[in-house]
mmCIF file of C-alpha atoms in Angstrom:
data_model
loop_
_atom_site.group_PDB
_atom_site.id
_atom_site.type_symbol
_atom_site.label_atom_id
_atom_site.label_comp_id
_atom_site.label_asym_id
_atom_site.label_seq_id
_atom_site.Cartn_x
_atom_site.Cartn_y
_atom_site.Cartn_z
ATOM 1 C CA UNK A 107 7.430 57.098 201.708
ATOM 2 C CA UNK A 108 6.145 55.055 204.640
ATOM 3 C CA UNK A 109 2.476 53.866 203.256
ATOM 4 C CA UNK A 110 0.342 50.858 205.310
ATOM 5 C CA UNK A 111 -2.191 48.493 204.155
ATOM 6 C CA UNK A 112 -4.792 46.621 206.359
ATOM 7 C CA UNK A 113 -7.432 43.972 204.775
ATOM 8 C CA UNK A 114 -9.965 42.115 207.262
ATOM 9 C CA UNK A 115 -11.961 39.773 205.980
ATOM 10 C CA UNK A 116 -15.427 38.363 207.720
ATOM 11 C CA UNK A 117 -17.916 35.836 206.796
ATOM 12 C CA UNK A 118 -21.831 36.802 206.546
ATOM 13 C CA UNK A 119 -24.746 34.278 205.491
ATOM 14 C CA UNK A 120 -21.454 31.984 204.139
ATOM 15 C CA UNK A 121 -20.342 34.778 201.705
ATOM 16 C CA UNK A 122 -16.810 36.446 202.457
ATOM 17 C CA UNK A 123 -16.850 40.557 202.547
ATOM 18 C CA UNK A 124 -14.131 43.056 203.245
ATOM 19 C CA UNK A 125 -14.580 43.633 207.329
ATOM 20 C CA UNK A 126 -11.839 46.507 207.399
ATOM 21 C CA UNK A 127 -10.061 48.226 204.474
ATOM 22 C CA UNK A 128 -7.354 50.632 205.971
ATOM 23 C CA UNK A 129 -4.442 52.309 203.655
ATOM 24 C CA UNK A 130 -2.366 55.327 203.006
ATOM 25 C CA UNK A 131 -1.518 56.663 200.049
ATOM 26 C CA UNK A 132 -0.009 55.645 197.511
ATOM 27 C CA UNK A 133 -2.799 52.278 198.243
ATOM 28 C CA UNK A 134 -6.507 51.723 197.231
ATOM 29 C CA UNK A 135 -8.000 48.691 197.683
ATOM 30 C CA UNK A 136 -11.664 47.895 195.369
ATOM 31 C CA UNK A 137 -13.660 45.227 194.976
ATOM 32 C CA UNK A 138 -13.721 43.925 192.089
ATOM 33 C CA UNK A 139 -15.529 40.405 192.897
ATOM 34 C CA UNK A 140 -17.360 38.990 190.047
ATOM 35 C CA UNK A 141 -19.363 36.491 191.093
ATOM 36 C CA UNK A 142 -21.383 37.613 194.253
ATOM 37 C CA UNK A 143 -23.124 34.526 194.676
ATOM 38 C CA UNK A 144 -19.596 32.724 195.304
ATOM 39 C CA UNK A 145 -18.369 32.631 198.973
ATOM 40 C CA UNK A 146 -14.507 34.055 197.550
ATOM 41 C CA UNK A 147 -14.142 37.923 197.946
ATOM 42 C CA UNK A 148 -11.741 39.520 195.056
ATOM 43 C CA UNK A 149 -10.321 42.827 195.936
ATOM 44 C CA UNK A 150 -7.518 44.251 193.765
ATOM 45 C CA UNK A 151 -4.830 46.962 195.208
ATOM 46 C CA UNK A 152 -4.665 50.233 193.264
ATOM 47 C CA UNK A 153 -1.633 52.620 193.851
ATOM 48 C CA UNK A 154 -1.736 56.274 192.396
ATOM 49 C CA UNK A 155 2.543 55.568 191.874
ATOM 50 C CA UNK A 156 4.216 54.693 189.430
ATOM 51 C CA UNK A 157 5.888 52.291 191.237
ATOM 52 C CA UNK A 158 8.512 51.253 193.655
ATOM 53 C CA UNK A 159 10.678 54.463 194.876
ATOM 54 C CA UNK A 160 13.267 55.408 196.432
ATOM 55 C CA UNK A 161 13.038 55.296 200.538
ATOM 56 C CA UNK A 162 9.673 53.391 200.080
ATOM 57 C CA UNK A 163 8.605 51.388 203.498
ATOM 58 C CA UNK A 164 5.734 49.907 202.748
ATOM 59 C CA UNK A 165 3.569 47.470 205.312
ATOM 60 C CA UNK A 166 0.789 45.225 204.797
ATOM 61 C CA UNK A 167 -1.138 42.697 206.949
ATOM 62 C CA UNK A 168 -4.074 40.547 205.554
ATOM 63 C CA UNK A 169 -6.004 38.893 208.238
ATOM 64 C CA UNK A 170 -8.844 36.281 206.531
ATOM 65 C CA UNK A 171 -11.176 35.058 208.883
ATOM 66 C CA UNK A 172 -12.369 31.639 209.249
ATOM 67 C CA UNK A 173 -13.969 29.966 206.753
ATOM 68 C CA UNK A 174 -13.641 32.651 204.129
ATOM 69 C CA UNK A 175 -11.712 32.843 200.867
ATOM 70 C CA UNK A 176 -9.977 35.952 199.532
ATOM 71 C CA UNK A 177 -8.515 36.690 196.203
ATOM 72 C CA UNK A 178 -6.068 39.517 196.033
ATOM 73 C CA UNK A 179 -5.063 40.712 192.688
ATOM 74 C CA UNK A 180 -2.546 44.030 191.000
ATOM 75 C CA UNK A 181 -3.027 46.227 189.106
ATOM 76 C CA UNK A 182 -0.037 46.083 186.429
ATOM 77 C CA UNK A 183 3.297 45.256 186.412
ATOM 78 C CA UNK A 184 5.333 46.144 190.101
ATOM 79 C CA UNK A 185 8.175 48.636 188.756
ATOM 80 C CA UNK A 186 11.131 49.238 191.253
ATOM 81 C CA UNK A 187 12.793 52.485 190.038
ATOM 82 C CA UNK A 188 16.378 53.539 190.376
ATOM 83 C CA UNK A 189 17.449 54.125 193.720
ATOM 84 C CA UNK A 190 20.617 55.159 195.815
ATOM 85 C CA UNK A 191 19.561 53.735 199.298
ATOM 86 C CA UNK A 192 17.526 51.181 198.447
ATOM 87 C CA UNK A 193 13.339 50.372 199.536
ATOM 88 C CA UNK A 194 11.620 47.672 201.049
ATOM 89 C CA UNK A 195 8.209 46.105 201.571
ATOM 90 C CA UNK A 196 6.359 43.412 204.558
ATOM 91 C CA UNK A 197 3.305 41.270 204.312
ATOM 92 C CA UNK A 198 2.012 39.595 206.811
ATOM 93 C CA UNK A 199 -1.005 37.057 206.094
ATOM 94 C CA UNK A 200 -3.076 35.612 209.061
ATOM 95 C CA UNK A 201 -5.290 32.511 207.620
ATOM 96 C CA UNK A 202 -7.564 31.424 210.054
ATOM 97 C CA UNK A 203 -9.227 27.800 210.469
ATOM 98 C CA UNK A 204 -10.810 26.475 207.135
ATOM 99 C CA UNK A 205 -10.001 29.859 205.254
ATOM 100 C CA UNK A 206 -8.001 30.108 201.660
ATOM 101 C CA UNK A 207 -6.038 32.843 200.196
ATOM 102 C CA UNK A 208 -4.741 33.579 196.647
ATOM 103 C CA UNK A 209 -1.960 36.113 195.420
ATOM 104 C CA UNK A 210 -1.085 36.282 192.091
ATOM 105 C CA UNK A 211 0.689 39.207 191.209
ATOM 106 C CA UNK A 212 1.593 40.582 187.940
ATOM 107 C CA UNK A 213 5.516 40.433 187.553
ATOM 108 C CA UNK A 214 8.517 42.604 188.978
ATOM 109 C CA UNK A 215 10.229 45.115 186.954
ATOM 110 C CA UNK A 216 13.955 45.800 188.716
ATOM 111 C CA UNK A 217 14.573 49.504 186.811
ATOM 112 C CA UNK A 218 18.738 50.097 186.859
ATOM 113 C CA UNK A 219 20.123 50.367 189.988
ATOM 114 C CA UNK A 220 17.280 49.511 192.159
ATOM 115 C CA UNK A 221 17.537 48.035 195.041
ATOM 116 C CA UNK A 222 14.612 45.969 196.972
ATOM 117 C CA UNK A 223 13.687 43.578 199.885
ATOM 118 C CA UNK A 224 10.639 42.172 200.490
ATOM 119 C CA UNK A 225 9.737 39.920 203.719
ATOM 120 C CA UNK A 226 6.525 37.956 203.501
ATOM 121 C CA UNK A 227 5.071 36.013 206.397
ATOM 122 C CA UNK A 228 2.213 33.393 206.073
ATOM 123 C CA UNK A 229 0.817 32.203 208.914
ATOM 124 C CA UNK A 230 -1.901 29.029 208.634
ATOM 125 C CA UNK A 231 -4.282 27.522 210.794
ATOM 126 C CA UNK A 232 -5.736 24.001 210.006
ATOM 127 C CA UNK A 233 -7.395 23.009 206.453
ATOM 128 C CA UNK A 234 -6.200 26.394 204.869
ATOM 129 C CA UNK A 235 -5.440 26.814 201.703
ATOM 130 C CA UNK A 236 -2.908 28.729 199.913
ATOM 131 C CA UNK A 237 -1.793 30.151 196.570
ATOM 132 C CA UNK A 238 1.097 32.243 196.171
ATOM 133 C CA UNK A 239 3.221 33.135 193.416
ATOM 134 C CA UNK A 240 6.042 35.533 192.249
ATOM 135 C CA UNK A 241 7.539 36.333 188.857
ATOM 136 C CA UNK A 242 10.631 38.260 188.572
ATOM 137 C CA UNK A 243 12.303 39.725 185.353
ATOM 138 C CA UNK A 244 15.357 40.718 184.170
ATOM 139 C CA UNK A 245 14.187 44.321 184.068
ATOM 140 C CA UNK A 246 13.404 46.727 181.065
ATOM 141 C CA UNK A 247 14.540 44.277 178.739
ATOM 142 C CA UNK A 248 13.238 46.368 175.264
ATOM 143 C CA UNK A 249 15.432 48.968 176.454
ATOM 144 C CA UNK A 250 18.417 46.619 176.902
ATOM 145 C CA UNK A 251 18.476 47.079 180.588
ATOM 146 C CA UNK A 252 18.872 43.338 181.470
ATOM 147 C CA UNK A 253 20.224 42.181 184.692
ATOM 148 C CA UNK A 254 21.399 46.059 185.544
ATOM 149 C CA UNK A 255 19.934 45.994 189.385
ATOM 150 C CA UNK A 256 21.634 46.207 192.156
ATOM 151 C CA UNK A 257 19.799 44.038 194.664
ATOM 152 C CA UNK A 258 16.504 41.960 194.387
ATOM 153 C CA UNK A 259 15.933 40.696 197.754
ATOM 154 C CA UNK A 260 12.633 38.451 198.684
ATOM 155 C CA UNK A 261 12.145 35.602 201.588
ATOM 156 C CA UNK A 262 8.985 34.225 202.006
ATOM 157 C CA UNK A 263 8.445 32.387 205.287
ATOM 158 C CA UNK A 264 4.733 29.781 205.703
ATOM 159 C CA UNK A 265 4.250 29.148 209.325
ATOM 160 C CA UNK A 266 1.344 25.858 210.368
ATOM 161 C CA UNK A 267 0.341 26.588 213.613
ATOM 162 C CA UNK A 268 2.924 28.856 214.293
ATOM 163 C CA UNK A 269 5.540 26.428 213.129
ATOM 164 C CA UNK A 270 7.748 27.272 210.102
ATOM 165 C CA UNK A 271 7.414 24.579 208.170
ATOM 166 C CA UNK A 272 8.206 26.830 204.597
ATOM 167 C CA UNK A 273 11.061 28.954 203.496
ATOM 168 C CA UNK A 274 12.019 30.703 200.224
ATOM 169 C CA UNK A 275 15.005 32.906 200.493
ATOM 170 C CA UNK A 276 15.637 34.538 197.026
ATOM 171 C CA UNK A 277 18.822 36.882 196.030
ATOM 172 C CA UNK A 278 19.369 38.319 193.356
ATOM 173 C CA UNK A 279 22.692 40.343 192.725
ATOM 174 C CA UNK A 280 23.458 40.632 189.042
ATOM 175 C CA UNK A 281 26.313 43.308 189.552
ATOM 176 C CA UNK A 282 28.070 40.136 191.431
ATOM 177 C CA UNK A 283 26.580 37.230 189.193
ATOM 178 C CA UNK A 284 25.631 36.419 185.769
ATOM 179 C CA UNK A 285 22.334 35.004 185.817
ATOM 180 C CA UNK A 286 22.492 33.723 182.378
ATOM 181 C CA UNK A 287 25.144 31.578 183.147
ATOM 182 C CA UNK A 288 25.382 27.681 183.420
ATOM 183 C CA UNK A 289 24.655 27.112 186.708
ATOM 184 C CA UNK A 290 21.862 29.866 187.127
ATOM 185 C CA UNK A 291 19.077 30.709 185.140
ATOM 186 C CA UNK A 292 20.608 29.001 182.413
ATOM 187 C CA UNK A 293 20.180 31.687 179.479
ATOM 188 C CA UNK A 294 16.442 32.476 180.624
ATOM 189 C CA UNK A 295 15.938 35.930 181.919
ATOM 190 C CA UNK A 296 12.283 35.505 183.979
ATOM 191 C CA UNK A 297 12.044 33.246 187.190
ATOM 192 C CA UNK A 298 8.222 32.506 187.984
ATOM 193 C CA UNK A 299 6.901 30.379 191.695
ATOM 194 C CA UNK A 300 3.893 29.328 192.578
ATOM 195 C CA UNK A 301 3.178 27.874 196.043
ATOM 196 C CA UNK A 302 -0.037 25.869 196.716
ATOM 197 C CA UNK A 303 -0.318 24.238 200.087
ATOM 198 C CA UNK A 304 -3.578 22.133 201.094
ATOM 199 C CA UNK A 305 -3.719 19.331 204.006
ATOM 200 C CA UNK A 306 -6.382 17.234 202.323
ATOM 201 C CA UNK A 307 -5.059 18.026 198.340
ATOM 202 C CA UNK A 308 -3.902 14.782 196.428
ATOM 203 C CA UNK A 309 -0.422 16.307 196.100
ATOM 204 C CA UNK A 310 0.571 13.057 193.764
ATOM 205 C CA UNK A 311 -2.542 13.397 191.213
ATOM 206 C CA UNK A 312 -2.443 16.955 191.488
ATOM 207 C CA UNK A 313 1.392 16.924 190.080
ATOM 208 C CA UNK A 314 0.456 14.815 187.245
ATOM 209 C CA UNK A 315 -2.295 17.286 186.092
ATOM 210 C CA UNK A 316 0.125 20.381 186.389
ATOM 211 C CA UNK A 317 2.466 18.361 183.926
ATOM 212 C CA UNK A 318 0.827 20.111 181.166
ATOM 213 C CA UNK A 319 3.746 22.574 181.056
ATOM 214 C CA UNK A 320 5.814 20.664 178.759
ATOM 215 C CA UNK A 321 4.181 21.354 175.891
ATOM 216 C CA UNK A 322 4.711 24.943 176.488
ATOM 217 C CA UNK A 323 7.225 26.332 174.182
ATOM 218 C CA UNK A 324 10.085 28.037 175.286
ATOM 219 C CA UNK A 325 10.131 27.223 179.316
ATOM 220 C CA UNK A 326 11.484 25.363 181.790
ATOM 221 C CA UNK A 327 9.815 23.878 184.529
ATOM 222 C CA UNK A 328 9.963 22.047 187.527
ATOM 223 C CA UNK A 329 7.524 20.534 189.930
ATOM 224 C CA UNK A 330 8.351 19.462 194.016
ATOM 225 C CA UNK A 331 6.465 18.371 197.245
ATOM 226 C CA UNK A 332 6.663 20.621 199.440
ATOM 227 C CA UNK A 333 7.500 19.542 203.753
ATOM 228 C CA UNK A 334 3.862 19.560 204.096
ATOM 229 C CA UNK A 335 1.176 18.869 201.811
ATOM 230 C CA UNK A 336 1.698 20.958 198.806
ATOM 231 C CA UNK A 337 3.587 21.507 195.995
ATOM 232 C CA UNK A 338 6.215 24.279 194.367
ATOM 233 C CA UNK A 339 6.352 25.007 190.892
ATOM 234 C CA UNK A 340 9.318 27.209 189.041
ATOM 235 C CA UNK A 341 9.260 28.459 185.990
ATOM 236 C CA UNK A 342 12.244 29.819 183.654
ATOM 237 C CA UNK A 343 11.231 31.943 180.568
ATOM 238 C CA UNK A 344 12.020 35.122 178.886
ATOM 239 C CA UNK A 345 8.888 36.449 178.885
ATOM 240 C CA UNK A 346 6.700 37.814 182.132
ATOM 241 C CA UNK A 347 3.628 37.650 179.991
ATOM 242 C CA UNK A 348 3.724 34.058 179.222
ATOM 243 C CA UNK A 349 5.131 33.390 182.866
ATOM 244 C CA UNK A 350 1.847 35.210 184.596
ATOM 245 C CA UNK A 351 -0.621 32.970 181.842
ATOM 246 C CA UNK A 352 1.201 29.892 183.170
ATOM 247 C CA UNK A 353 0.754 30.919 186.497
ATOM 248 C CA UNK A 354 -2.921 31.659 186.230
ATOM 249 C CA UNK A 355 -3.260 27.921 184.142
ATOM 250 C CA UNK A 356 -1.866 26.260 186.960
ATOM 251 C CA UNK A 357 -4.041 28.161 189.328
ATOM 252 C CA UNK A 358 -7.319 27.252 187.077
ATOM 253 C CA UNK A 359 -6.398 23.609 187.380
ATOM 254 C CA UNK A 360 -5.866 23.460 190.777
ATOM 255 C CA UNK A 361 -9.129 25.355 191.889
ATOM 256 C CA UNK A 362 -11.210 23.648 189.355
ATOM 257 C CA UNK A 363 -10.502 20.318 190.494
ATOM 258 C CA UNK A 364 -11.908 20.523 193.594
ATOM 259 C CA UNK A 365 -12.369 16.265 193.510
ATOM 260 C CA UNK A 366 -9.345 15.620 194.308
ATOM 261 C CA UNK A 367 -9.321 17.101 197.961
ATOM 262 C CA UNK A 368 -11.559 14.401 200.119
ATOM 263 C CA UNK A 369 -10.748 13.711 203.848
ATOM 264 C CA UNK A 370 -10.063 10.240 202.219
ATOM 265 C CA UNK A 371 -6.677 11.226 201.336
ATOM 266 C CA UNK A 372 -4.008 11.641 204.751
ATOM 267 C CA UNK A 373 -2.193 14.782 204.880
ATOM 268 C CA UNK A 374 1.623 14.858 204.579
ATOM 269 C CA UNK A 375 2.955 16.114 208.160
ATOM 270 C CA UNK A 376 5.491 18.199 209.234
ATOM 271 C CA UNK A 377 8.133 16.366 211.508
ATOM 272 C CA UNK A 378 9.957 18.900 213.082
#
């Protein structure tokens, strides 16, 4: 099923609201914004599926307009079924000057046999920031179906000023590789990353607070600086539910700490 999804975003009396909602089935979008009096809009996609099929083609673009802030949330779990030829997905963000955007899904299900590529493209403007994560699992893993996909497929490409200055280029092919090998996911079956990328962040302070990971039980982490000013986080674990309450943590520090971005501090640069 081919299904679109179009979000606009606009800025009114320095509050953000949804400009343009366009989608086809299987998509809703609502608002589900909590705080009106706060400039950040939250909308949260509904689809009437029950996931991820067979044939899907599914297209989004996000376009958030400057100065505004958009939270985009899901509603459960993403579940890609079992699939002979296979189904893929684009998104294509548009920040514009000054704006901030913030996708945290819940994790990815890979049923048996599925097969899935995903293609995201984030495009920033100056003093934008972004958050962006993605949690993958091992699949129905109750049920015994661990690593039993055929194909998990997801690059992620962050463009400055039409520059690429950001790419993740994830493959997964556990018919070919064992993942819970040395050398891999190193007996873990769950890989979470969360991207945040700010010019005027204190990217060294900022690591230091997101330390706070070692003294949860039963993950592994890592933290890196990212080409421009920002940082990457992964996560290895063997649950998605812990995984997703990490991610969210590390998003509540980060947006809570709002001190430690000042035009005091000189943004990293990209050298080409």
């Amino acid at each position: 099923m081919k299904a679109s999804l179009h979000i606009e975003t606009a800025l009114r009396n320095a509050k953000t609201f949804l400009k343009k909602s366009f989608c086809t089935q299987p998509f809703k979008v609502a608002d589900v914004t909590e705080d009106s009096s706060q400039n950040s809009l939250q909308l949260m996609v509904r689809s009437s599926s029950p996931g991820v099929l067979d044939g899907d083609d599914h297209d989004w673009k996000i376009e958030v307009a400057e100065g505004c802030s958009l939270e985009l949330h899901t509603q459960s779990y993403q579940r890609i079924f079992q699939m002979e030829g296979g189904a893929k997905q684009q998104v294509e963000v548009r920040l514009k000057k000054g704006s901030s955007f913030t996708y945290l899904p819940h994790p990815t299900v890979p049923h048996a046999a599925s097969k899935f590529l995903t293609r995201n493209r984030i495009y920033l403007s100056g003093n934008c920031t972004l958050l962006w994560s993605e949690i993958i699992t091992c699949g129905r893993k109750l049920t015994g179906e661990v690593f039993q996909f055929s194909s998990y497929h997801s690059i992620t490409e962050i463009f400055l000023n039409d520059k690429l200055v950001v790419k993740e280029n994830l493959l997964m092919k556990p018919l070919m590789t064992n993942y819970l090998s040395i050398g891999h996911l190193e007996g873990y079956s769950h890989h979470a990353s969360l991207l945040f990328i700010n010019e005027k962040v204190n990217s060294i302070e900022l690591r230091k607070m997101l330390l706070y990971l070692k003294d949860v039980a039963d993950i592994e982490y890592g933290v890196s600086a990212l080409p421009i000013n920002g940082l990457m986080v992964r996560m290895l674990g063997n649950k998605g539910e812990q995984l997703f309450d990490c991610i969210n943590g590390l998003t509540a520090i980060i947006t809570t700490h709002q001190s430690l971005i000042t035009d005091s501090i000189k943004p990293i640069s990209y050298v080409a």
